[in-house]
Short mmCIF file of C-alpha atoms and ligand atoms in Angstrom, two decimals:
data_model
loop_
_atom_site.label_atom_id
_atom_site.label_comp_id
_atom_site.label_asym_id
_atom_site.label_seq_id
_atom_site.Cartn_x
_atom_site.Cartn_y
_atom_site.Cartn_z
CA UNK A 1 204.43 88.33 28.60
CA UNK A 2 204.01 87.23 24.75
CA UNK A 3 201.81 88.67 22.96
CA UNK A 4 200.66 85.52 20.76
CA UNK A 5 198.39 84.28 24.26
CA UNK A 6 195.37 83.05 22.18
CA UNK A 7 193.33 82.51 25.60
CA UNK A 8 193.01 84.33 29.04
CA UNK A 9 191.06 83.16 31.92
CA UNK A 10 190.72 86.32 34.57
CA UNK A 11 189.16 85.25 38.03
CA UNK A 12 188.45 87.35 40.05
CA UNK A 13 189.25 85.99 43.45
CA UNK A 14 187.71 87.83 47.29
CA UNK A 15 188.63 85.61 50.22
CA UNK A 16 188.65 82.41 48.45
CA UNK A 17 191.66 80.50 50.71
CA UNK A 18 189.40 77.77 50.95
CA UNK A 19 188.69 77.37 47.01
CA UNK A 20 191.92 78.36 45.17
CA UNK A 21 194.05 74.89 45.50
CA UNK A 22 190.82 73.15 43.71
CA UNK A 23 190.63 75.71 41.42
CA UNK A 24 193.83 75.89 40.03
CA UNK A 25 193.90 72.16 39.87
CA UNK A 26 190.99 71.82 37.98
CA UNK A 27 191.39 74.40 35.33
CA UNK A 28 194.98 74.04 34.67
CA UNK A 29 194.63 70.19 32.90
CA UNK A 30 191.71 71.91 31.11
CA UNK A 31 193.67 74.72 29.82
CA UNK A 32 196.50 72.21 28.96
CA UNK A 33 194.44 69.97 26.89
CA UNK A 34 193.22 73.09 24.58
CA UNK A 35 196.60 72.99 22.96
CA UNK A 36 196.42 76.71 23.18
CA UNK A 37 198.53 79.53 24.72
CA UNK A 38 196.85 80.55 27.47
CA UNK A 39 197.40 82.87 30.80
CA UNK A 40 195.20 82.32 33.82
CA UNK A 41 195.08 85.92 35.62
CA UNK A 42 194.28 86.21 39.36
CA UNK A 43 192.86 89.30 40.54
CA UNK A 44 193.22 89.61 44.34
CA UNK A 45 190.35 92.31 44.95
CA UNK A 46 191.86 93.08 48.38
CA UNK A 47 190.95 89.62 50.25
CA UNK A 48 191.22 89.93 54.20
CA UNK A 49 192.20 86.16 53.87
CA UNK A 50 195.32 84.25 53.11
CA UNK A 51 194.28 84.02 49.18
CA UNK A 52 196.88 86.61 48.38
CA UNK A 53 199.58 84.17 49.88
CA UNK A 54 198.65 81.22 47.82
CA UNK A 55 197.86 83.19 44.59
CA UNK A 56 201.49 84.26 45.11
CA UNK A 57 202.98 80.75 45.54
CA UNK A 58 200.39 79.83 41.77
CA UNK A 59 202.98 81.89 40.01
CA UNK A 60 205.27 79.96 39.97
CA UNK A 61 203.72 78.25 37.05
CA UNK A 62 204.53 79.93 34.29
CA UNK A 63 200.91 80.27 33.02
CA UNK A 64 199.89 82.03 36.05
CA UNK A 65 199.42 86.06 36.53
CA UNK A 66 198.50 87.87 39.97
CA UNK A 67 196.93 91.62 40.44
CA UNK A 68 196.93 92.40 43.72
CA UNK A 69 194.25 95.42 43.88
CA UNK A 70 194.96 97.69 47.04
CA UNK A 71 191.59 97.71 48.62
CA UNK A 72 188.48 95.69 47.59
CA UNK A 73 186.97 97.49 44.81
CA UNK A 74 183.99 94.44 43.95
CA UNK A 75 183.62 92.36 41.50
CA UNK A 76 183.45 93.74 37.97
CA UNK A 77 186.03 96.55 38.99
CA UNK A 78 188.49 93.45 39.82
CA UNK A 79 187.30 91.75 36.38
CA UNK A 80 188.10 95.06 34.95
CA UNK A 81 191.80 95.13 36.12
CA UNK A 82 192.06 91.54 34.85
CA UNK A 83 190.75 93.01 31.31
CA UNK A 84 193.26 95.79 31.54
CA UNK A 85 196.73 93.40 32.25
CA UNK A 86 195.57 90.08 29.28
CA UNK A 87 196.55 89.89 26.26
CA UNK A 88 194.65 86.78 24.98
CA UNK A 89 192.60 86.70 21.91
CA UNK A 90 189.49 85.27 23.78
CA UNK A 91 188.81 86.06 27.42
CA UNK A 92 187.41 84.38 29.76
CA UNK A 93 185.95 85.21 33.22
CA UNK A 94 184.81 83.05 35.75
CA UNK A 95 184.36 83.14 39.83
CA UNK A 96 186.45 81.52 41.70
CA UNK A 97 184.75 79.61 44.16
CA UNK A 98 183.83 76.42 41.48
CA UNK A 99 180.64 77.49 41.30
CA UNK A 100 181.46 77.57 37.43
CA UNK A 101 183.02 74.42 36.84
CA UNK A 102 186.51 75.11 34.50
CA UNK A 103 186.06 71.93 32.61
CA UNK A 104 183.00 74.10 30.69
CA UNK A 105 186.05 76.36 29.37
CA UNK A 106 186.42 74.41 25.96
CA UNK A 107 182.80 74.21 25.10
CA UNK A 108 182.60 78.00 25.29
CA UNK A 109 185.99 78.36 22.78
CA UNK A 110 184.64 75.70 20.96
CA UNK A 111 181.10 77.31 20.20
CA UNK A 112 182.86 80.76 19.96
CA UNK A 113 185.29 80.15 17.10
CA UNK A 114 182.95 77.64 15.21
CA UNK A 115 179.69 80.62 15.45
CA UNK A 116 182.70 83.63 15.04
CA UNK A 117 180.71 85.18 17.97
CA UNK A 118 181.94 88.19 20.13
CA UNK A 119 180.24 87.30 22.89
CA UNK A 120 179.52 83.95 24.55
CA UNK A 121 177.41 84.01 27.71
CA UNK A 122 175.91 80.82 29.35
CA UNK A 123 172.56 79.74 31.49
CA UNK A 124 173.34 78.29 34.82
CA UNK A 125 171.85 74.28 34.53
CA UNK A 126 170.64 73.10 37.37
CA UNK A 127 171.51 76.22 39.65
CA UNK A 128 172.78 75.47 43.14
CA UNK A 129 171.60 78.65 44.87
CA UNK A 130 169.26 79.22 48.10
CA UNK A 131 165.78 80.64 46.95
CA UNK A 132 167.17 84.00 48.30
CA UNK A 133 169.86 84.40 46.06
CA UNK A 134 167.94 83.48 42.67
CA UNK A 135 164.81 85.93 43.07
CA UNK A 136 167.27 88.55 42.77
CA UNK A 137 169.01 87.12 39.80
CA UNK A 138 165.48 86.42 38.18
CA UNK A 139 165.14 90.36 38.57
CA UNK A 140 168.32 91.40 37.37
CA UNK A 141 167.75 89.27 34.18
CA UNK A 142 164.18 90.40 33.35
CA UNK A 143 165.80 94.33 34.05
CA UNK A 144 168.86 93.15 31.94
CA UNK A 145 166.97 91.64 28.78
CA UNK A 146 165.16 95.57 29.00
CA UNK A 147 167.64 97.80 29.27
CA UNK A 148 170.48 96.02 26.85
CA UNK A 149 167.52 94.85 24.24
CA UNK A 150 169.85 91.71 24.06
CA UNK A 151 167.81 88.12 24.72
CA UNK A 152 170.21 86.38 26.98
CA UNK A 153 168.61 84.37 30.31
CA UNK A 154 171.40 84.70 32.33
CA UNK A 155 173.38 87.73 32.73
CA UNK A 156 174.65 87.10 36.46
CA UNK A 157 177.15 83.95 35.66
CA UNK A 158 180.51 85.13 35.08
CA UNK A 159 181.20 82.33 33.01
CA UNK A 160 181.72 84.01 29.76
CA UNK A 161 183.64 84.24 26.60
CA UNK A 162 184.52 87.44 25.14
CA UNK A 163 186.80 88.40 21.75
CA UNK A 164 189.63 90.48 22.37
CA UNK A 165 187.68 93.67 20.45
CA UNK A 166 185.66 93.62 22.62
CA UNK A 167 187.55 93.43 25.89
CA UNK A 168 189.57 96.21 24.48
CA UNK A 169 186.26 98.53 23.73
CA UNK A 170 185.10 97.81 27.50
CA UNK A 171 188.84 98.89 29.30
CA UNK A 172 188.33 102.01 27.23
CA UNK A 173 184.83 102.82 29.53
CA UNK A 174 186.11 104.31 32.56
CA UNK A 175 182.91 103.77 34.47
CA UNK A 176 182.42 103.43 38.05
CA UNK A 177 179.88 101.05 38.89
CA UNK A 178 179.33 98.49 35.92
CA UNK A 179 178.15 95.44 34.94
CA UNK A 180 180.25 93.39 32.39
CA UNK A 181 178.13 91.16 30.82
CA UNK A 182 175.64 93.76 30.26
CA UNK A 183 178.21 96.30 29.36
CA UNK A 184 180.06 94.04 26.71
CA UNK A 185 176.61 93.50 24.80
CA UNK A 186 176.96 97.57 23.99
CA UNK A 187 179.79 96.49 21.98
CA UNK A 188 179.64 92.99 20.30
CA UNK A 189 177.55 91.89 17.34
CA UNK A 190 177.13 88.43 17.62
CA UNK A 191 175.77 87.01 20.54
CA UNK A 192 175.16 83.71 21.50
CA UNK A 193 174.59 81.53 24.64
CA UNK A 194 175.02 78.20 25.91
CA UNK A 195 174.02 76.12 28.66
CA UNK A 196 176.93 75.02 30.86
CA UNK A 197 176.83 73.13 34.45
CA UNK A 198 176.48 75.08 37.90
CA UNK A 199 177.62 73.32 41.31
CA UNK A 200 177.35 74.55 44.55
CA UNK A 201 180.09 76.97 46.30
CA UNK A 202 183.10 75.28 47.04
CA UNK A 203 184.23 76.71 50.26
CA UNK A 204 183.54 79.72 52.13
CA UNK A 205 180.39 81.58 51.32
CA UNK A 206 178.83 83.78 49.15
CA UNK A 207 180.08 87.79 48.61
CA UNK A 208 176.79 89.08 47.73
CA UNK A 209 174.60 89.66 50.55
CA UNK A 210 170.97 91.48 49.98
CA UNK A 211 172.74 95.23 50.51
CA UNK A 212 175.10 94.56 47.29
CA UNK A 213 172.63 92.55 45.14
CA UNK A 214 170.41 96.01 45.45
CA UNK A 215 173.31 98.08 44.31
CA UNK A 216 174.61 95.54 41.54
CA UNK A 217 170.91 96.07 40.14
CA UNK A 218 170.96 99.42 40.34
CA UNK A 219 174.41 99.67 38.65
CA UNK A 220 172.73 97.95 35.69
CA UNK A 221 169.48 100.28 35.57
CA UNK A 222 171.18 103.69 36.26
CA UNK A 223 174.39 102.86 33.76
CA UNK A 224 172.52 101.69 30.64
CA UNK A 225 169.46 103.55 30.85
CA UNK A 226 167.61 106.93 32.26
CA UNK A 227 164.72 104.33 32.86
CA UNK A 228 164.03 105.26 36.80
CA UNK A 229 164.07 108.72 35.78
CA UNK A 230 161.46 108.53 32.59
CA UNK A 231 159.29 106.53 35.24
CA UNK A 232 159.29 108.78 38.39
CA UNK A 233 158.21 111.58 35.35
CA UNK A 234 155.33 109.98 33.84
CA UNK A 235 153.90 108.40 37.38
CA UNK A 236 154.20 111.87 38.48
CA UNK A 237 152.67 113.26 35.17
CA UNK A 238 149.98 110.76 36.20
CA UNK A 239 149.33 111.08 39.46
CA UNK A 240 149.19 114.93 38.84
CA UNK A 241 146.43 114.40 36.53
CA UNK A 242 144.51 111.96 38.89
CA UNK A 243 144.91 114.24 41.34
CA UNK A 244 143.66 117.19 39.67
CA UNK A 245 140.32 114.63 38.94
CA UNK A 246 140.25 114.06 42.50
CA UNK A 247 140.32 117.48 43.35
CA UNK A 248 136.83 118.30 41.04
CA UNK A 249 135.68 115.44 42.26
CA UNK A 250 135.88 116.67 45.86
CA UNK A 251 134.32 120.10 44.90
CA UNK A 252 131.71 118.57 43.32
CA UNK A 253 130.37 116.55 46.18
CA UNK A 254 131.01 119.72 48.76
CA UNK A 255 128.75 121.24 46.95
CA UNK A 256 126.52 118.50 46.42
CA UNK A 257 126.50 117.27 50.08
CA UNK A 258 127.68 119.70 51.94
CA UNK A 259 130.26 120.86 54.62
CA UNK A 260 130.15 117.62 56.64
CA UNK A 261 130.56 115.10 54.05
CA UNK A 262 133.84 116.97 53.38
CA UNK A 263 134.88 117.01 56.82
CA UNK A 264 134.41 113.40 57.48
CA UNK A 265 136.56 112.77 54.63
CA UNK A 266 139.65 114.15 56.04
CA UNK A 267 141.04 110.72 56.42
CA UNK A 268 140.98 109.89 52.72
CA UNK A 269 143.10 113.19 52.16
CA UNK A 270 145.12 112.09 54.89
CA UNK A 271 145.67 108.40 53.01
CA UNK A 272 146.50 110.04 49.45
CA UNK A 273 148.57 112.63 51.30
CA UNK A 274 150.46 109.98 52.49
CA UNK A 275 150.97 108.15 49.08
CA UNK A 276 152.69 111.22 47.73
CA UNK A 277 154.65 111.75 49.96
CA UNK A 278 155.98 108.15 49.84
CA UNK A 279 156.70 108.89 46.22
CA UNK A 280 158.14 111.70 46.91
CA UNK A 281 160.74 110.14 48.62
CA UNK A 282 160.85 107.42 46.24
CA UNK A 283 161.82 110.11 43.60
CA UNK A 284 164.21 112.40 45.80
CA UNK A 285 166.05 108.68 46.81
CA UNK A 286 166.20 107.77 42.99
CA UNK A 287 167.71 111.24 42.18
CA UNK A 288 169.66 110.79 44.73
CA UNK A 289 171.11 108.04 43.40
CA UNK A 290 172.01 108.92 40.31
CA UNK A 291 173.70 112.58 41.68
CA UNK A 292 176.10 110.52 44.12
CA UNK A 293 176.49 108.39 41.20
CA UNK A 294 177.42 111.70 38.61
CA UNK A 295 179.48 112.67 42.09
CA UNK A 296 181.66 109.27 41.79
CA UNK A 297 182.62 110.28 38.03
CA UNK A 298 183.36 113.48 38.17
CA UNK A 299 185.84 113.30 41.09
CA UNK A 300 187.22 110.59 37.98
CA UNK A 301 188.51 108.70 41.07
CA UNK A 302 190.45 105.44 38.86
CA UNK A 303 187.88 102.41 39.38
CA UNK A 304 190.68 100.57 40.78
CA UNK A 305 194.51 100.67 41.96
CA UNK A 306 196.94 98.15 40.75
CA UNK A 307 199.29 97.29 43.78
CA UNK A 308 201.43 94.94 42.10
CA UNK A 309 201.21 92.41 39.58
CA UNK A 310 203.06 89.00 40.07
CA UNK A 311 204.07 88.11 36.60
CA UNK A 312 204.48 84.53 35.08
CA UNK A 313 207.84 84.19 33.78
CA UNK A 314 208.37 83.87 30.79
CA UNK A 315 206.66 81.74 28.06
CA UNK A 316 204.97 78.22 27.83
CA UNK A 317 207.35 75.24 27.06
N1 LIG B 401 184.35 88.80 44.24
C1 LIG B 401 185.28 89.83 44.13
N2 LIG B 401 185.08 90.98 44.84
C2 LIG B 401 183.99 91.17 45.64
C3 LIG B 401 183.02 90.14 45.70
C4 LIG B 401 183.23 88.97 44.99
O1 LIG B 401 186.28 89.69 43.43
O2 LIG B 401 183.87 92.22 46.26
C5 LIG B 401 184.55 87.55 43.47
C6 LIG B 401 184.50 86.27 44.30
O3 LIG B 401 185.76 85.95 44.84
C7 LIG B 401 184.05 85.25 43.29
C8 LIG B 401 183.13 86.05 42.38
O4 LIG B 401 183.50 87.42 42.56
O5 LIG B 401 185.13 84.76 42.51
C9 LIG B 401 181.66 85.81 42.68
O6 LIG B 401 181.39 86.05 44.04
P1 LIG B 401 180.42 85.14 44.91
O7 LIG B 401 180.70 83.69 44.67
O8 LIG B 401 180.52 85.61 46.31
O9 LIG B 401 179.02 85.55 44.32
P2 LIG B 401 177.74 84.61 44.06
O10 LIG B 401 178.22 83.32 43.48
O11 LIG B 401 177.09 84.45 45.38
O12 LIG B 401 176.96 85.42 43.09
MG1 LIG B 402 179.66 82.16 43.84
#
């Protein structure tokens, strides 16, 4: 592959038969009409569908690049593969079900060369979501903007711009469970965002029910920050304290009252015994968390396996 690609587009694509014709329709003339080298890499995150097949047949344009992972390793792993096998100067990611329309890809070029940015991310206009789906991405932004200290809106849409530096900074972090957008902002300088259009799922439906929304959220807490941790210790400093206070408190009015008051308010121990030990739990499962987590990078288990890579052949005409 040469080396002078000035843009790559890596899509990450999981069971997406039903989207990848449109797709590579749509963002090829787009990519043509830059006037720029450019490779468009498919990442075939171990799809149980026939997407493999036609992301095959795509190569034989000469602009198109296939990594076939060997099992499904989500998401940002497959995004990180893609990251790992360009070569372009700017990179861009985007899903591949046309939820992020291609024809945005020269606006985000456009704004990052004029503003010499490192990072361009975007804010979904008019999002075509259920109600389900965005409370969870309201969440993960408010967490986001928190942890990373960086104002962006919108850190779930994968339509993004990134400079090559910083690409190459983020292959070098051999983490497990990440979260790229959040994950690039660690390493760029200038940051910017832009609003670009949002349209509903193609074909198929969406990879992200409840169970992996929860761990993509946690993936952002427990890699950027010892946040849960700091929090379980201080509500724990706290209720410590108020329950020292409580304790007095109880003395007092035994004394005060006498035996019987204290023995009609076993139910009120009973209700705060209960509240610790729901925290308790709370704690031990947030520990818990981040041990199996320490578990996962110690065994240093690679993120993902390259199967094979389709190549284009050879250059542009
Ligand atoms: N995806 C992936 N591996 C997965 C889940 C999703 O590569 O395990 C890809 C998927 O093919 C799509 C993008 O990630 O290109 C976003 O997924 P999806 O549209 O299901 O998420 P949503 O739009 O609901 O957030
Ligand atoms: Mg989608």
């Amino acid at each position: 592959m040469a080396d002078n690609i000035q843009v790559s587009v890596v899509i990450p694509v999981y069971n997406e038969e039903q989207n990848l014709r449109v797709m590579r329709d749509r963002i090829l003339p787009v990519m043509q009409e830059l006037h720029k080298s450019f490779e468009i890499i498919f990442i075939d995150d171990g799809s149980r569908d026939n997407s493999l097949a036609l992301l095959q047949e795509f190569t034989k344009n000469d602009h198109i690049k296939v990594i076939e992972l060997t099992r499904n390793y989500g998401q940002h792993a497959a995004i990180m593969a893609g990251f790992s096998q360009c070569s372009g100067n700017i990179v861009i990611t985007m899903d591949a079900d046309l939820q992020n329309p291609p024809e945005e890809i020269p606006k985000l070029i456009r704004v990052m060369e004029e503003g010499n940015y490192d990072v361009v991310g975007t804010i979904r206009k008019g999002r075509q979501d259920s109600f389900l789906r965005i409370l969870p991405s309201k969440m993960i932004n408010i967490v986001a903007r928190k942890i990373t200290g960086v104002g962006m809106h919108d850190w779930g849409c994968m339509l993004r711009a990134y400079r090559r530096a910083v690409v190459e900074r983020m292959i070098q972090c051999h983490e497990h469970a990440t979260f790229i957008p959040a994950l690039a902002t660690v390493f760029a300088k200038r940051v910017t965002e832009i609003e670009v259009n949002h349209e509903e799922r193609y074909g198929g439906k969406s990879n992200y029910p409840l169970r992996k929304l929860i761990n993509l959220q946690f993936d952002l807490v427990a890699s950027f920050s010892d946040f849960p941790i700091k929090l379980i210790m201080y509500g724990g400093i706290l209720l410590a304290f108020l329950g020292v206070c409580f304790g007095i408190v109880l003395v007092i009015a035994r004394l005060a009252y006498g035996a019987s008051w204290a023995a009609e308010g076993v139910f009120t121990l009973f209700a705060i015994l209960f509240v610790f030990v729901g925290l308790q739990f709370f704690a031990l499962g947030v520990l818990g968390e981040y041990i199996g987590r320490i578990y996962l990078e110690v065994r240093k288990r690679p993120e993902y396996v390259i199967e094979n890579i389709h190549p284009a052949k050879g250059k542009e005409e």
